Coordinates of C-alpha atoms and ligand atoms in Angstrom, one line a residue:
M165 CA -10.0 25.0 3.5
S166 CA -8.8 22.4 6.0
M167 CA -10.9 22.1 9.2
N168 CA -8.2 20.5 11.3
D169 CA -7.8 23.1 13.9
R170 CA -7.8 20.5 16.6
T171 CA -5.6 17.5 17.3
P172 CA -7.3 14.3 16.4
K173 CA -7.9 12.2 19.5
T174 CA -9.7 9.3 17.9
F175 CA -9.1 7.4 14.6
H176 CA -10.7 4.8 12.4
V177 CA -8.7 2.8 9.9
K178 CA -10.8 1.2 7.1
S179 CA -8.9 -1.4 5.0
F180 CA -10.0 -2.6 1.5
G181 CA -8.6 -5.3 -0.7
C182 CA -6.0 -7.9 0.2
Q183 CA -4.8 -9.3 3.5
M184 CA -1.7 -7.3 3.2
N185 CA -3.8 -4.2 3.6
V186 CA -5.5 -5.7 6.6
Y187 CA -2.0 -6.2 8.2
D188 CA -0.9 -2.7 7.2
G189 CA -4.2 -1.3 8.6
A190 CA -3.6 -3.0 12.0
R191 CA 0.0 -1.6 12.0
M192 CA -1.2 1.9 11.3
A193 CA -3.7 1.6 14.2
E194 CA -0.9 0.6 16.5
L195 CA 1.1 3.5 15.3
L196 CA -1.7 5.9 16.1
E197 CA -2.3 4.3 19.4
A198 CA 1.4 4.7 20.3
E199 CA 0.8 8.4 19.6
G200 CA -1.9 8.5 22.3
M201 CA -4.9 8.3 20.0
T202 CA -7.7 5.8 20.5
A203 CA -9.7 3.8 18.1
A204 CA -13.2 5.4 17.6
E205 CA -16.1 3.2 18.6
G206 CA -18.0 3.9 15.4
G207 CA -16.0 5.0 12.5
A208 CA -18.3 7.8 11.6
E209 CA -17.3 9.8 14.7
A210 CA -13.6 9.5 14.4
D211 CA -11.4 12.7 14.3
L212 CA -9.1 11.0 11.8
V213 CA -10.2 8.5 9.2
V214 CA -7.6 6.5 7.3
L215 CA -8.9 4.9 4.1
N216 CA -6.4 2.1 3.4
T217 CA -7.2 1.6 -0.3
C218 CA -6.8 -1.0 -3.0
H219 CA -5.9 -0.3 -6.7
I220 CA -6.0 -3.8 -8.1
R221 CA -9.2 -3.3 -10.2
E222 CA -10.9 -0.1 -11.3
K223 CA -14.0 -0.6 -9.1
A224 CA -11.9 -0.9 -6.0
A225 CA -9.8 2.2 -6.9
E226 CA -12.8 4.4 -7.7
K227 CA -14.5 3.4 -4.4
V228 CA -12.2 5.7 -2.4
Y229 CA -13.7 8.8 -4.0
S230 CA -17.3 7.9 -3.0
D231 CA -16.0 7.0 0.4
I232 CA -14.4 10.4 0.9
G233 CA -17.6 12.1 -0.1
R234 CA -19.5 10.0 2.5
L235 CA -17.2 11.2 5.3
R236 CA -18.9 14.7 5.3
R237 CA -21.2 14.9 8.4
E238 CA -24.7 16.3 8.6
D239 CA -23.4 19.5 10.2
G240 CA -21.0 20.0 7.2
S241 CA -17.9 19.1 9.2
R242 CA -15.6 16.3 8.4
P243 CA -12.8 14.3 10.0
M244 CA -9.1 14.6 9.1
I245 CA -8.8 12.3 6.0
A246 CA -5.8 10.2 5.2
V247 CA -5.7 8.1 2.0
A248 CA -3.3 5.2 2.4
G249 CA -2.5 2.0 0.5
C250 CA -2.2 1.3 -3.2
V251 CA -4.4 4.1 -4.6
A252 CA -2.3 6.6 -2.6
Q253 CA 0.8 5.1 -4.2
A254 CA -0.6 5.0 -7.7
E255 CA -2.4 8.3 -7.8
G256 CA -0.4 10.4 -5.3
A257 CA -1.0 14.2 -5.7
E258 CA -3.9 13.4 -8.1
I259 CA -6.0 12.4 -5.1
P260 CA -6.2 15.8 -3.4
R261 CA -6.8 17.4 -6.8
R262 CA -9.9 15.3 -7.3
A263 CA -10.9 15.3 -3.6
P264 CA -9.6 18.5 -2.0
S265 CA -10.9 17.4 1.5
V266 CA -8.1 14.8 1.7
D267 CA -5.4 16.0 4.1
I268 CA -2.9 13.1 4.0
V269 CA -1.8 10.8 1.2
V270 CA 0.5 8.0 2.3
G271 CA 1.8 5.1 0.3
P272 CA 2.2 1.5 1.6
Q273 CA 5.9 1.8 2.1
A274 CA 5.8 5.1 4.0
Y275 CA 3.0 4.8 6.6
H276 CA 5.5 4.7 9.5
R277 CA 5.7 8.4 8.9
L278 CA 1.9 8.8 9.5
P279 CA 2.3 10.6 12.9
E280 CA 4.5 13.3 11.4
M281 CA 2.0 13.7 8.6
V282 CA -0.9 14.0 11.0
A283 CA 1.1 16.8 12.8
K284 CA 1.5 18.6 9.5
A285 CA -2.1 18.2 8.6
K286 CA -3.1 19.6 12.0
K287 CA -1.4 22.8 10.9
G288 CA -3.6 22.9 7.9
E289 CA -0.9 21.8 5.5
R290 CA -1.4 18.9 3.2
A291 CA 1.0 16.0 3.7
L292 CA 2.0 13.6 0.9
D293 CA 4.4 10.8 1.0
T294 CA 4.7 8.0 -1.6
D295 CA 8.4 7.3 -1.1
M296 CA 9.6 3.8 -1.2
P297 CA 12.4 4.3 1.2
L298 CA 15.3 1.9 1.5
E299 CA 15.0 1.7 5.2
S300 CA 12.2 -0.6 6.2
K301 CA 9.0 0.8 7.7
F302 CA 8.9 -2.3 9.8
G303 CA 11.8 -1.2 12.1
A304 CA 9.9 2.0 12.8
L305 CA 6.7 0.4 13.9
P306 CA 5.6 0.2 17.6
A307 CA 5.3 -3.1 19.5
R308 CA 2.3 -5.3 18.8
R309 CA -0.7 -5.1 21.0
K310 CA -3.2 -7.6 22.2
Q311 CA -3.7 -10.3 19.7
G312 CA -6.5 -12.7 18.8
P313 CA -6.0 -16.4 18.1
T314 CA -5.2 -15.8 14.4
A315 CA -2.6 -13.4 13.2
F316 CA -1.2 -12.1 9.9
L317 CA 2.5 -11.6 9.6
T318 CA 4.0 -9.8 6.5
V319 CA 7.3 -11.5 5.5
Q320 CA 7.6 -10.3 2.0
E321 CA 6.3 -7.4 0.0
G322 CA 6.3 -6.3 -3.6
C323 CA 6.5 -8.2 -6.9
D324 CA 9.0 -8.5 -9.7
K325 CA 6.9 -10.7 -11.9
F326 CA 5.2 -7.9 -14.0
C327 CA 2.1 -9.8 -15.1
T328 CA 0.9 -7.5 -17.9
Y329 CA -2.5 -6.8 -16.3
C330 CA -1.3 -6.1 -12.8
V331 CA -0.5 -2.8 -10.9
V332 CA 1.1 -4.5 -7.9
P333 CA 4.8 -4.2 -9.1
Y334 CA 4.1 -0.4 -9.5
T335 CA 2.2 0.2 -6.3
R336 CA 4.0 -2.2 -3.9
G337 CA 7.4 -2.0 -5.6
A338 CA 10.1 -4.6 -6.1
E339 CA 10.2 -7.9 -4.2
V340 CA 11.6 -7.4 -0.7
S341 CA 12.0 -10.0 2.0
R342 CA 12.0 -9.1 5.6
P343 CA 14.9 -10.3 7.7
W344 CA 14.7 -13.7 9.3
N345 CA 15.2 -12.5 12.9
A346 CA 12.6 -9.7 12.5
I347 CA 10.0 -12.2 11.3
L348 CA 10.8 -14.7 14.1
D349 CA 10.8 -12.0 16.8
E350 CA 7.4 -10.7 15.5
A351 CA 6.1 -14.3 15.5
K352 CA 7.2 -14.9 19.1
T353 CA 5.5 -11.6 20.2
L354 CA 2.3 -12.6 18.4
I355 CA 2.3 -16.0 20.1
D356 CA 3.0 -14.4 23.5
R357 CA 0.0 -12.2 23.0
G358 CA -2.3 -15.2 22.2
A359 CA -1.9 -16.1 18.5
R360 CA -2.2 -19.8 17.9
E361 CA -2.2 -19.5 14.1
I362 CA 0.0 -17.3 12.0
T363 CA -0.6 -16.6 8.3
L364 CA 2.6 -15.5 6.6
L365 CA 1.8 -12.8 4.1
G366 CA 3.4 -11.5 0.9
Q367 CA 2.4 -10.6 -2.6
N368 CA 4.6 -13.5 -3.6
V369 CA 5.1 -15.0 -0.1
N370 CA 6.8 -18.1 -1.4
A371 CA 9.5 -15.9 -3.1
W372 CA 10.7 -15.1 0.4
N373 CA 14.5 -15.7 0.6
E374 CA 17.8 -14.5 2.0
G375 CA 19.7 -14.2 -1.2
E376 CA 21.9 -17.2 -1.3
G377 CA 20.8 -18.3 2.1
R378 CA 17.6 -19.7 3.5
G379 CA 14.3 -20.0 1.6
F380 CA 10.7 -19.8 2.5
H381 CA 10.4 -23.5 3.6
D382 CA 13.2 -22.8 6.1
L383 CA 11.1 -20.0 7.6
I384 CA 8.2 -22.4 7.9
A385 CA 10.4 -25.0 9.6
A386 CA 11.6 -22.3 12.1
L387 CA 8.0 -21.3 12.9
D388 CA 7.1 -25.0 13.3
R389 CA 9.6 -25.1 16.2
L390 CA 7.9 -22.2 18.1
P391 CA 6.1 -23.5 21.2
G392 CA 2.5 -22.3 21.5
L393 CA 2.0 -22.0 17.8
E394 CA -0.5 -24.6 16.4
R395 CA -1.1 -23.6 12.8
I396 CA 0.8 -22.1 10.0
R397 CA -0.6 -20.8 6.8
Y398 CA 0.7 -18.6 3.9
T399 CA -0.7 -16.5 1.1
T400 CA -0.3 -15.7 -1.7
S401 CA 1.9 -17.8 -3.9
H402 CA 3.3 -17.8 -7.4
P403 CA 3.6 -21.1 -9.2
N404 CA 7.2 -20.4 -10.2
D405 CA 8.2 -20.1 -6.5
M406 CA 6.8 -23.5 -5.5
T407 CA 10.1 -25.0 -4.6
E408 CA 10.7 -28.7 -3.9
G409 CA 11.5 -27.7 -0.3
L410 CA 8.1 -25.9 0.1
I411 CA 6.2 -28.8 -1.5
R412 CA 8.0 -31.2 0.9
A413 CA 7.1 -29.0 3.8
H414 CA 3.4 -29.8 3.1
A415 CA 4.3 -33.4 3.7
E416 CA 6.5 -32.9 6.7
V417 CA 5.5 -29.9 8.7
E418 CA 2.5 -30.9 10.8
K419 CA 1.6 -27.3 11.7
L420 CA 1.4 -26.3 8.1
M421 CA -2.3 -26.4 7.2
P422 CA -3.4 -28.4 4.1
F423 CA -4.4 -25.3 2.1
L424 CA -2.7 -23.7 -0.9
H425 CA -3.8 -20.6 -2.7
L426 CA -2.0 -20.9 -6.0
P427 CA -3.3 -18.6 -8.7
V428 CA -3.2 -19.8 -12.3
Q429 CA -5.3 -16.9 -13.8
S430 CA -6.1 -18.7 -17.1
G431 CA -6.2 -22.2 -18.5
N432 CA -4.9 -21.2 -21.9
D433 CA -1.2 -21.0 -22.8
R434 CA -1.4 -18.2 -25.3
V435 CA -3.3 -16.1 -22.8
L436 CA -0.8 -17.0 -20.0
K437 CA 2.0 -15.9 -22.3
A438 CA 0.2 -12.6 -23.1
M439 CA -0.2 -12.2 -19.3
N440 CA 3.5 -12.8 -18.9
R441 CA 2.8 -15.4 -16.3
S442 CA 5.9 -17.4 -17.1
H443 CA 4.3 -20.7 -16.4
T444 CA 2.1 -22.9 -18.6
T445 CA -1.1 -24.8 -17.9
D446 CA 1.0 -28.0 -17.9
S447 CA 3.7 -26.8 -15.6
Y448 CA 0.9 -25.6 -13.2
L449 CA -0.8 -28.9 -13.3
R450 CA 2.5 -30.7 -12.6
I451 CA 3.0 -28.6 -9.5
I452 CA -0.5 -29.4 -8.3
E453 CA 0.2 -33.1 -8.8
R454 CA 3.4 -32.9 -6.7
V455 CA 1.6 -30.9 -4.0
R456 CA -1.2 -33.5 -3.9
A457 CA 1.3 -36.3 -3.7
A458 CA 2.9 -34.6 -0.7
R459 CA -0.3 -33.8 1.0
P460 CA -3.3 -35.7 -0.5
D461 CA -6.0 -33.9 1.4
I462 CA -4.8 -30.4 0.5
A463 CA -7.5 -27.8 -0.3
L464 CA -6.6 -25.8 -3.4
S465 CA -7.6 -22.2 -4.1
G466 CA -6.8 -20.0 -7.0
D467 CA -7.4 -16.6 -8.8
F468 CA -8.8 -16.3 -12.3
I469 CA -9.2 -13.5 -14.7
V470 CA -11.8 -13.7 -17.5
G471 CA -11.8 -11.4 -20.5
F472 CA -8.1 -10.7 -20.7
P473 CA -7.5 -8.7 -24.0
G474 CA -7.8 -11.0 -26.9
E475 CA -9.3 -13.9 -25.0
S476 CA -11.5 -15.9 -27.4
D477 CA -14.4 -18.1 -26.5
A478 CA -12.3 -21.2 -27.0
E479 CA -9.5 -19.8 -24.8
F480 CA -12.0 -19.1 -22.1
E481 CA -13.3 -22.7 -22.3
D482 CA -9.7 -23.8 -21.6
T483 CA -10.0 -22.0 -18.2
L484 CA -13.2 -24.0 -17.4
R485 CA -11.2 -27.1 -18.4
I486 CA -8.3 -26.4 -16.0
V487 CA -10.8 -25.7 -13.2
T488 CA -12.4 -29.1 -13.9
A489 CA -8.9 -30.7 -14.0
V490 CA -7.8 -29.2 -10.7
N491 CA -11.0 -29.2 -8.7
Y492 CA -10.7 -26.3 -6.4
A493 CA -11.9 -26.0 -2.8
Q494 CA -12.5 -22.3 -3.3
A495 CA -11.3 -19.6 -5.6
Y496 CA -11.5 -15.9 -6.6
S497 CA -12.5 -14.9 -10.1
F498 CA -12.6 -11.5 -11.7
K499 CA -13.4 -9.7 -14.9
Y500 CA -10.3 -8.2 -16.4
S501 CA -10.0 -4.5 -15.5
P502 CA -7.6 -2.4 -17.5
R503 CA -5.2 -0.6 -15.2
P504 CA -3.5 2.6 -16.2
G505 CA 0.2 2.1 -16.9
T506 CA 0.0 -1.7 -17.4
P507 CA 0.9 -3.2 -20.7
A508 CA -2.4 -5.1 -21.1
A509 CA -4.4 -1.9 -20.9
E510 CA -2.9 -0.9 -24.2
M511 CA -3.5 -4.3 -25.9
E512 CA -5.8 -4.8 -28.8
G513 CA -8.9 -6.9 -28.5
Q514 CA -10.3 -5.6 -25.2
V515 CA -13.2 -7.9 -24.5
Q516 CA -16.8 -6.5 -24.3
A517 CA -18.4 -6.1 -20.9
E518 CA -21.3 -8.4 -21.7
V519 CA -19.0 -11.2 -22.9
M520 CA -17.0 -10.8 -19.7
D521 CA -20.2 -11.0 -17.6
E522 CA -21.2 -14.2 -19.3
R523 CA -17.8 -15.8 -18.9
L524 CA -17.6 -14.8 -15.2
Q525 CA -21.0 -16.3 -14.5
R526 CA -20.1 -19.6 -16.1
L527 CA -16.8 -19.8 -14.3
Q528 CA -18.3 -18.9 -11.0
A529 CA -21.1 -21.4 -11.4
L530 CA -18.4 -24.1 -11.8
L531 CA -16.2 -22.9 -9.0
N532 CA -19.3 -22.6 -6.6
Q533 CA -20.2 -26.2 -7.5
Q534 CA -16.7 -27.4 -6.7
Q535 CA -16.7 -25.4 -3.4
L536 CA -20.0 -27.0 -2.3
A537 CA -18.8 -30.4 -3.3
F538 CA -15.5 -29.9 -1.3
N539 CA -17.4 -28.8 1.7
Q540 CA -19.9 -31.7 1.5
A541 CA -17.0 -34.1 1.3
T542 CA -15.9 -33.1 4.8
V543 CA -19.3 -34.1 6.3
G544 CA -18.7 -37.0 8.7
R545 CA -15.1 -36.2 9.1
R546 CA -13.4 -35.6 12.5
T547 CA -11.1 -32.7 12.4
S548 CA -9.6 -29.8 14.5
V549 CA -11.2 -26.4 14.6
L550 CA -9.5 -23.3 16.0
L551 CA -12.2 -21.1 17.5
E552 CA -12.0 -17.5 16.3
R553 CA -15.1 -15.6 17.2
N554 CA -18.7 -15.7 18.5
G555 CA -21.5 -16.7 16.3
K556 CA -24.9 -15.0 16.0
K557 CA -26.7 -17.3 18.4
S558 CA -25.8 -17.5 22.0
G559 CA -23.4 -20.4 22.9
Q560 CA -22.4 -20.6 19.2
L561 CA -18.8 -20.1 18.2
I562 CA -17.2 -19.9 14.8
G563 CA -13.8 -21.4 14.0
K564 CA -11.8 -22.6 11.0
S565 CA -11.1 -26.2 9.9
P566 CA -7.6 -27.0 8.6
W567 CA -8.9 -26.4 5.1
L568 CA -9.9 -22.8 5.9
Q569 CA -13.6 -23.6 6.1
S570 CA -15.7 -21.7 8.6
V571 CA -17.3 -24.1 11.1
H572 CA -20.2 -23.1 13.3
L573 CA -20.8 -25.1 16.5
E574 CA -22.3 -25.0 20.0
T575 CA -19.6 -25.3 22.6
N576 CA -18.6 -24.0 26.0
A577 CA -15.0 -23.9 24.9
A578 CA -13.4 -20.5 24.5
I579 CA -12.2 -18.4 21.6
G580 CA -8.6 -19.4 21.0
D581 CA -9.2 -23.1 21.8
L582 CA -8.3 -25.8 19.3
I583 CA -11.0 -28.4 19.6
E584 CA -11.9 -31.7 18.0
V585 CA -15.1 -31.5 16.0
E586 CA -17.2 -33.8 13.9
I587 CA -18.6 -32.1 10.8
L588 CA -22.3 -32.6 10.6
S589 CA -23.4 -30.6 7.6
A590 CA -22.1 -28.4 4.8
G591 CA -23.4 -25.4 2.9
P592 CA -21.6 -23.4 0.1
N593 CA -19.8 -21.1 2.6
S594 CA -19.7 -22.8 5.9
L595 CA -20.0 -26.1 7.9
A596 CA -21.8 -27.0 11.0
G597 CA -20.1 -29.3 13.5
A598 CA -20.3 -30.8 17.0
Q599 CA -17.5 -30.8 19.5
L600 CA -16.0 -34.3 20.3
M601 CA -13.9 -33.5 23.4
R602 CA -11.9 -30.8 25.0
N603 CA -8.3 -30.8 23.9
A604 CA -5.7 -31.2 26.6
A605 CA -3.5 -28.5 25.1
Ligands
5AD1243 N1 -8.1 -7.1 -13.6 C1 -8.7 -8.1 -13.0 N2 -8.2 -8.9 -12.0 C2 -6.9 -8.6 -11.6 N3 -6.1 -9.2 -10.7 C3 -4.9 -8.5 -10.7 N4 -5.0 -7.5 -11.6 C4 -6.2 -7.5 -12.2 C5 -6.8 -6.8 -13.2 N5 -6.2 -5.8 -13.8 C6 -6.5 -10.3 -10.0 C7 -5.5 -11.5 -10.2 C8 -4.7 -11.5 -8.9 C9 -5.7 -11.0 -7.9 C10 -5.2 -10.6 -6.6 O1 -6.4 -10.0 -8.6 O2 -6.3 -12.7 -10.3 O3 -4.2 -12.8 -8.6
SF4_1244 FE1 0.5 -9.1 -9.9 FE2 1.5 -11.1 -11.2 FE3 2.9 -10.0 -9.2 FE4 0.7 -11.4 -8.7 S1 2.6 -12.2 -9.6 S2 1.2 -9.4 -7.8 S3 -0.6 -11.0 -10.4 S4 2.3 -9.0 -11.2

């Protein structure tokens, strides 16, 4: 039986998975605040808990059920529970069947309807909405609130690429680009509220386009002209959408940071074909070459999957080979996880868990080595750092280098300042620096 005999006054949104979910989670929080609710100090005490879930791999998807169980309090009561995000989209009504304490199930394209759903749940009715409505949720969202120095801005959602392992085309739907004006208006608001860096987000962000009109690089050029904005980033990209214009932007747009997350997934052409990646190792390497020619100091990042069905030892070795050839500044690597409804889940030759473990270890050892080498190569360099948050020690602040490295330093500058720093030392995950001078800006 539902226990929601009272109106939720406080809420807690917990986001898992990609940065798109972080953005969506922040939008949901604003939506609930616009309804008069306030964010609970500690999540455990909130009247409404929104689990903003990820479905990309099985482990992430299963996590939601243990999280729901953990929401029960010592006195046996529980908050109103909403499951949002990609598990909501993929599993829909199956969720309350498995976890009857769930009151609300809302997909990533329908969360602007969350307040109505809360009202319904209050009456003890279960509310489920996994529509992908044509009208955009963005138009229905309230104004942005106070903003830190770095902001995410979703410009594109969904994916039409249908890689055979991936649930995203099913959970996030077809590729949709937000309108030019809506994006620029949101960017201006973010800057007015204090953002100095904007990361443009999309499942295939570089596929953003206006049909026959402007492309993603035009959007970057427009952001570049916004006063007050210092840094532009974007993620995540598909090799096939690395246009000449975008590559040129890396040479020409000063605010565009020298960092590119460009997943290749595998270094073997047979595997890439079976993944339906529609690029080859060669075409990928050629793009990397052109990007490096445009911006020689660019930091490269990628995603890799080991143990895709049918992947042989030799084919896995090809992945190590492409990693060696590219030399990444950082990367994400995963064991293949069969996802219901995707073609790869039905393929022959599913790879044994132990084999995947061993491959992942070898790949990560190589990637970690490259990451450390990349960090160490910045020691002695003078570079800008955008201060984002306080460090653990007093007087210590943490910011980001242009190459997305965390930099720790002692300074009396403030969060949001862009300062000049000399890098003093490097570890695998962060750098230490010293401030050179206070920027005039
Ligand atoms: N199994 C393992 N990794 C996956 N990814 C996407 N689907 C799967 C899957 N079924 C990885 C890809 C993608 C990243 C976001 O997650 O590397 O780029
Ligand atoms: Fe998934 Fe491939 Fe689309 Fe990326 S490009 S979201 S991996 S289907």
